[in-house]
mmCIF file of C-alpha atoms and ligand atoms in Angstrom:
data_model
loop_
_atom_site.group_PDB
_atom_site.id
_atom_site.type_symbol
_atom_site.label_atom_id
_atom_site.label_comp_id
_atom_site.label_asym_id
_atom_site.label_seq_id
_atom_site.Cartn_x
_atom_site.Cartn_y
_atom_site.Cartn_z
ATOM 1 C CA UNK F 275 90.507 -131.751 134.031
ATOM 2 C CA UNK F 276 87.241 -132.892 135.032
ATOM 3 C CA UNK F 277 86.923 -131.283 138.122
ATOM 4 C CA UNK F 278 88.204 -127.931 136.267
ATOM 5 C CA UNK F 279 85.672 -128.711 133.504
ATOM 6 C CA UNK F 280 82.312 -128.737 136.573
ATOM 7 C CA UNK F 281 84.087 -125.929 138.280
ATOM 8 C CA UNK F 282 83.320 -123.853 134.813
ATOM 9 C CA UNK F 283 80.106 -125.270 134.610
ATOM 10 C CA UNK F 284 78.198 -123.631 137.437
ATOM 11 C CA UNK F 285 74.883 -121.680 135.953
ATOM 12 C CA UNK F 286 71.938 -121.445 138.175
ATOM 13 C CA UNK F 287 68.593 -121.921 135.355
ATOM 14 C CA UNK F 288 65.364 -120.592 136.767
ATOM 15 C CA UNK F 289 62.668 -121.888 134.802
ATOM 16 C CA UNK F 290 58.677 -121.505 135.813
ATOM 17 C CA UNK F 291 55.414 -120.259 133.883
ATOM 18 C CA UNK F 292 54.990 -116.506 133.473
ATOM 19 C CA UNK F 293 55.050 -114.047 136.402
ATOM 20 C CA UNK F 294 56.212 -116.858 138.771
ATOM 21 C CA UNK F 295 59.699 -114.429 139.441
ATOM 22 C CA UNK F 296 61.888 -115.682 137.846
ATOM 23 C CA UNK F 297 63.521 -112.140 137.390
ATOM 24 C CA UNK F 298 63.042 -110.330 140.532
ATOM 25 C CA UNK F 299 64.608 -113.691 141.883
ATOM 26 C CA UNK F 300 67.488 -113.777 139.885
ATOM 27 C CA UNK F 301 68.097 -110.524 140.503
ATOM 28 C CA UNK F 302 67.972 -110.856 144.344
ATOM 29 C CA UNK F 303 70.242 -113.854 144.095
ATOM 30 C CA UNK F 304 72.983 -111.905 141.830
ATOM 31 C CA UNK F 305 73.457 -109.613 144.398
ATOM 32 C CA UNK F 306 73.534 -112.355 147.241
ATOM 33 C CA UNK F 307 75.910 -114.307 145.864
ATOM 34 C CA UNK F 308 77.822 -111.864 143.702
ATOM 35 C CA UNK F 309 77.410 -113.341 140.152
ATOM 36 C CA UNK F 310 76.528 -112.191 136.991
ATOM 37 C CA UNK F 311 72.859 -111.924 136.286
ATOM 38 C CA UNK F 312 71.682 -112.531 132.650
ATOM 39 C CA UNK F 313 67.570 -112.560 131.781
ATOM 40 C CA UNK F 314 67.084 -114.029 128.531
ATOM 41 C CA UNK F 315 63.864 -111.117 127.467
ATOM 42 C CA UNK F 316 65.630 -108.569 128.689
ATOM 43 C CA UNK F 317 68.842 -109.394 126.597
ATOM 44 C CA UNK F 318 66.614 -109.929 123.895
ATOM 45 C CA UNK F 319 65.203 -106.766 124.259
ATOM 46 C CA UNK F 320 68.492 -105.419 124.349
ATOM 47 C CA UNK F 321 70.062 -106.384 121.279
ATOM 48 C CA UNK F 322 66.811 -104.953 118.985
ATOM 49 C CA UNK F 323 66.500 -101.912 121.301
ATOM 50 C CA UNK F 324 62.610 -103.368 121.056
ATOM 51 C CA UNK F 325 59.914 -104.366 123.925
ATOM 52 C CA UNK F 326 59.487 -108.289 123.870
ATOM 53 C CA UNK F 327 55.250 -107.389 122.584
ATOM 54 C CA UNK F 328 57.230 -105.449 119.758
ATOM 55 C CA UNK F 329 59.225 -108.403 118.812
ATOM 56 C CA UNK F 330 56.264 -110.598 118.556
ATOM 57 C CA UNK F 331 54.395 -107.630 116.507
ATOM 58 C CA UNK F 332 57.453 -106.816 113.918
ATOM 59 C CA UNK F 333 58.772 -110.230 113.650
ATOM 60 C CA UNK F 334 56.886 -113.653 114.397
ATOM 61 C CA UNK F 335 56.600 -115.646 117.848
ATOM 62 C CA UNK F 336 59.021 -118.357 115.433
ATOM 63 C CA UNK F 337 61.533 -115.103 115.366
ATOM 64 C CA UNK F 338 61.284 -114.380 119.058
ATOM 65 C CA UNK F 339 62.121 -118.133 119.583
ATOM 66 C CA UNK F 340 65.199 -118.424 117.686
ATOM 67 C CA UNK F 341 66.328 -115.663 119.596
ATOM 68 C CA UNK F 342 65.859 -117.552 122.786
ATOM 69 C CA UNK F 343 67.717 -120.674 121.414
ATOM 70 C CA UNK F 344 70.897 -118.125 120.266
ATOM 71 C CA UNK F 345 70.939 -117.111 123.787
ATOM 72 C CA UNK F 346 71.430 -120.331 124.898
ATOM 73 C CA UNK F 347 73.360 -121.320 122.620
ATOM 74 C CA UNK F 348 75.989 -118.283 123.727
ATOM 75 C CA UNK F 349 75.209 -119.091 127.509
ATOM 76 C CA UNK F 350 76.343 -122.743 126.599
ATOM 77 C CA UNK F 351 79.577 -121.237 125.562
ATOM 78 C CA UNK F 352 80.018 -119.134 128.044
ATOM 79 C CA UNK F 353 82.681 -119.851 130.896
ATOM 80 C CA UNK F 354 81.491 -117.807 132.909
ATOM 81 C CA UNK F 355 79.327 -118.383 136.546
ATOM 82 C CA UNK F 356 75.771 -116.933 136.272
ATOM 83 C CA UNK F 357 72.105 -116.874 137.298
ATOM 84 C CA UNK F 358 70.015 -117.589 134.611
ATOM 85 C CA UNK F 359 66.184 -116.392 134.345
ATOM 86 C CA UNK F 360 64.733 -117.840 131.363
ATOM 87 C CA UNK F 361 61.253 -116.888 129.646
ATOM 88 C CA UNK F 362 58.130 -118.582 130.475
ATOM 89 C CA UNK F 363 58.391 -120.261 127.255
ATOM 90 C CA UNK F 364 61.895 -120.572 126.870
ATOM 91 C CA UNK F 365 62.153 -124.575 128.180
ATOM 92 C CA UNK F 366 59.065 -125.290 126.109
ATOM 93 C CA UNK F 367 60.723 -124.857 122.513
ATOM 94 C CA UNK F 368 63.173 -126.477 120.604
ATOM 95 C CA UNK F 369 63.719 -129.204 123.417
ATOM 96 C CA UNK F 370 65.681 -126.052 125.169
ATOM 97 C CA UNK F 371 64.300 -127.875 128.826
ATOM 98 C CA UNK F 372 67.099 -130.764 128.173
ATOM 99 C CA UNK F 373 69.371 -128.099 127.103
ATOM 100 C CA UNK F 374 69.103 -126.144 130.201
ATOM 101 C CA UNK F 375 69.607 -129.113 132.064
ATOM 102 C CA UNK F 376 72.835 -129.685 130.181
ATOM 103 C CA UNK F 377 74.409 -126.556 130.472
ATOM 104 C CA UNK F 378 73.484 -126.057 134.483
ATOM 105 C CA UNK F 379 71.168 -126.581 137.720
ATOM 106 C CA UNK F 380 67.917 -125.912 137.094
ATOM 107 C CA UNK F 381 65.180 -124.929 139.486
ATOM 108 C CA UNK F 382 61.719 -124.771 138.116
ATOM 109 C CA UNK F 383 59.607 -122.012 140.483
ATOM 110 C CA UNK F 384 55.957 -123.748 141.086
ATOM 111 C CA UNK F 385 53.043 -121.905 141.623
ATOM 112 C CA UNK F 386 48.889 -122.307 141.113
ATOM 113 C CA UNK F 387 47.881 -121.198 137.600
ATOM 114 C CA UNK F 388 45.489 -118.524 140.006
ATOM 115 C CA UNK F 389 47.937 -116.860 141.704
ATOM 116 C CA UNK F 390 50.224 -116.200 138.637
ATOM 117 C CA UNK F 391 46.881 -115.450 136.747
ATOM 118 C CA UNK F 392 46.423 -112.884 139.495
ATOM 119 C CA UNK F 393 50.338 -111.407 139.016
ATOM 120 C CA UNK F 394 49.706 -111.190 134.798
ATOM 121 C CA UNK F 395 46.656 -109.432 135.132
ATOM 122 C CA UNK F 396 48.416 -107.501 137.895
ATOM 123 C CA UNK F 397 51.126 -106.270 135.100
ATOM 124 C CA UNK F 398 48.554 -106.168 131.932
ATOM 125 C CA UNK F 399 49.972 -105.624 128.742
ATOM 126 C CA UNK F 400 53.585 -106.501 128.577
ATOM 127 C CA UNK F 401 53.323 -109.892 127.709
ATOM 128 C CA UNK F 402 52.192 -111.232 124.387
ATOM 129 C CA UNK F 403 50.840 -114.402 125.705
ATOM 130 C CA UNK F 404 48.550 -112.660 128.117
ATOM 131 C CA UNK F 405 46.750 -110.803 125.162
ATOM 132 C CA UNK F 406 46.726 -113.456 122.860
ATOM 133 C CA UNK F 407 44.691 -115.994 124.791
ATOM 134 C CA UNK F 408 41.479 -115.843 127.851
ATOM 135 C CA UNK F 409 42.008 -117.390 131.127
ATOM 136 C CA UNK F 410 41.299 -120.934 130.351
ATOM 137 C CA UNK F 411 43.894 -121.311 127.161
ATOM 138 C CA UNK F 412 46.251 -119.860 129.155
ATOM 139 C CA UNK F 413 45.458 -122.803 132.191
ATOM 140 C CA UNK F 414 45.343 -125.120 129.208
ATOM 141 C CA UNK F 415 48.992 -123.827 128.790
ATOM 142 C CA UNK F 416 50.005 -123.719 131.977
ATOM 143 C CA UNK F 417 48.917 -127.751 132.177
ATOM 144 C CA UNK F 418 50.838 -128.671 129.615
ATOM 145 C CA UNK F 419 53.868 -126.757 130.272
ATOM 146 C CA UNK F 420 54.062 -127.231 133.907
ATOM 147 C CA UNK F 421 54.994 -130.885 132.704
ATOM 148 C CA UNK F 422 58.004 -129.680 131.103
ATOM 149 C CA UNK F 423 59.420 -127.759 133.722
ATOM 150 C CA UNK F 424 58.637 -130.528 135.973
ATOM 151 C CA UNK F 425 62.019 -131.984 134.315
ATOM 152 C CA UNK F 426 64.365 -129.475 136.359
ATOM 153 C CA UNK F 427 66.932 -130.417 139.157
ATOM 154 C CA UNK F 428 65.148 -128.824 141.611
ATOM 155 C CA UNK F 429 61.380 -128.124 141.867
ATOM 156 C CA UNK F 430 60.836 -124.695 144.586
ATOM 157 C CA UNK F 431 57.050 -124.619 145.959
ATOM 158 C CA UNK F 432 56.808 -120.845 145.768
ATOM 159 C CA UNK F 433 53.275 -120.832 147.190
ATOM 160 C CA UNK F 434 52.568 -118.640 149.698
ATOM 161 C CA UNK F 435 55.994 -117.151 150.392
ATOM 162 C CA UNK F 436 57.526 -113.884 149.894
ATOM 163 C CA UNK F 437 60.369 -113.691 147.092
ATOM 164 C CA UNK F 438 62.663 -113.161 150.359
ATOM 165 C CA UNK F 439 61.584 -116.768 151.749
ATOM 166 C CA UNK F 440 62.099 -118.280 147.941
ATOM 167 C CA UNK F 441 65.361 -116.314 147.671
ATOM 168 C CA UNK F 442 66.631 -117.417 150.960
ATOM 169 C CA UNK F 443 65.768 -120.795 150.127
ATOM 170 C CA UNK F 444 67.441 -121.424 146.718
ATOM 171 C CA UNK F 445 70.569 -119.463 148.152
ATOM 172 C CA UNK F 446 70.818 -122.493 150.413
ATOM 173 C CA UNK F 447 70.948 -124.683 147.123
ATOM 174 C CA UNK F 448 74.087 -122.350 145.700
ATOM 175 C CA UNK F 449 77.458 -122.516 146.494
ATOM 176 C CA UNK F 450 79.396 -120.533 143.992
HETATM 177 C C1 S3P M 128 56.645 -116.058 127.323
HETATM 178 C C2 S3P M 128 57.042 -115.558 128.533
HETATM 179 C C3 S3P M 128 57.678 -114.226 128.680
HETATM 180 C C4 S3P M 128 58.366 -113.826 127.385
HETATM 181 C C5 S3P M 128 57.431 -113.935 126.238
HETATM 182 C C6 S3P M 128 56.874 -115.329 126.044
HETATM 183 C C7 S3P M 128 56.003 -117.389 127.302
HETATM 184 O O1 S3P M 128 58.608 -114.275 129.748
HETATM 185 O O2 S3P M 128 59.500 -114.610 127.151
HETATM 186 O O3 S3P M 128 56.396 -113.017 126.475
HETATM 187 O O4 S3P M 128 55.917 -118.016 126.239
HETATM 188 O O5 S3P M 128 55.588 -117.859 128.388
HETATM 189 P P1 S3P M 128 58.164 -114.238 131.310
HETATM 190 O O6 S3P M 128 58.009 -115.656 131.746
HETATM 191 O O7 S3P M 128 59.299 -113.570 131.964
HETATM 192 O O8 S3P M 128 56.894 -113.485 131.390
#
């Protein structure tokens, strides 16, 4: 019954700060290894047929949140094998880092606060963060969540590799 009960269990979490690829890896790795795929925005999204920057607009950050945490809630439930990409924010709220290390194998993507700086500016505009704060509240962020994702099973050094290298890499990690 045990054994049966891990077998179930097997959910890949990516967790990392904003524009680290958390997505686009996820999405590469679904394909790899032939599991289901499920992106916590874009589900959200999804269910209010609304942009995340919409959500935060109509509704409240505190809204958005409790979105996340129903997610995970559902994901918890969930029998099913997946990759998980999370939000940047996601592990940072309602102690949802310990969660996600409940409920599977996490694998926080690290990268310097310039080079993901680089990738938000690179996609300006669709995140809410990136408009509500400069450059250095969004390092002081960065700092202090980077701490909290520290927690995961498995910490990836993303710097200076292509999203084939990282891919390649955590595929190693999976066996499904
Ligand atoms: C957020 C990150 C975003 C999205 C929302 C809030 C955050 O996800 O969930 O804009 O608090 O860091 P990405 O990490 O995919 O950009």
């Amino acid at each position: 019954l045990i054994w049966h009960k891990i077998y179930l269990m097997k959910k890949i979490i990516l967790v990392g700060f904003m524009s680290s690829g958390k997505t686009s890896l996820a999405r590469i790795l679904s394909i790899k290894k032939n599991i289901i795929h499920m992106d916590t925005d874009l589900e959200i999204e999804k269910r209010f047929n609304l942009k995340i920057g919409e959500i935060f607009d109509k509704y409240g950050e505190s809204f958005f949140r409790k979105q996340e945490s129903i997610i995970l809630k559902e994901i918890e439930n969930s029998n099913l094998n997946m990759i998980i990409s999370t939000g940047g924010g996601t592990p940072i709220h309602s102690l949802n880092m310990q969660k996600l290390n409940k409920i599977g194998k996490t694998i926080y993507l690290e990268s310097s606060f310039e080079f993901l700086y680089k990738n938000l500016k690179r996609d300006k505009g669709s995140r809410p963060l990136d408009e509500m704060f400069n450059k250095k509240e969004l390092n002081k962020i960065y700092n202090e969540r980077i701490k909290i994702y520290s927690s995961a099973h498995l910490k990836i050094n993303c710097r200076k590799k292509s999203l084939s290298d990282i891919s390649e890499e955590i595929s190693n990690f999976i066996s499904f």
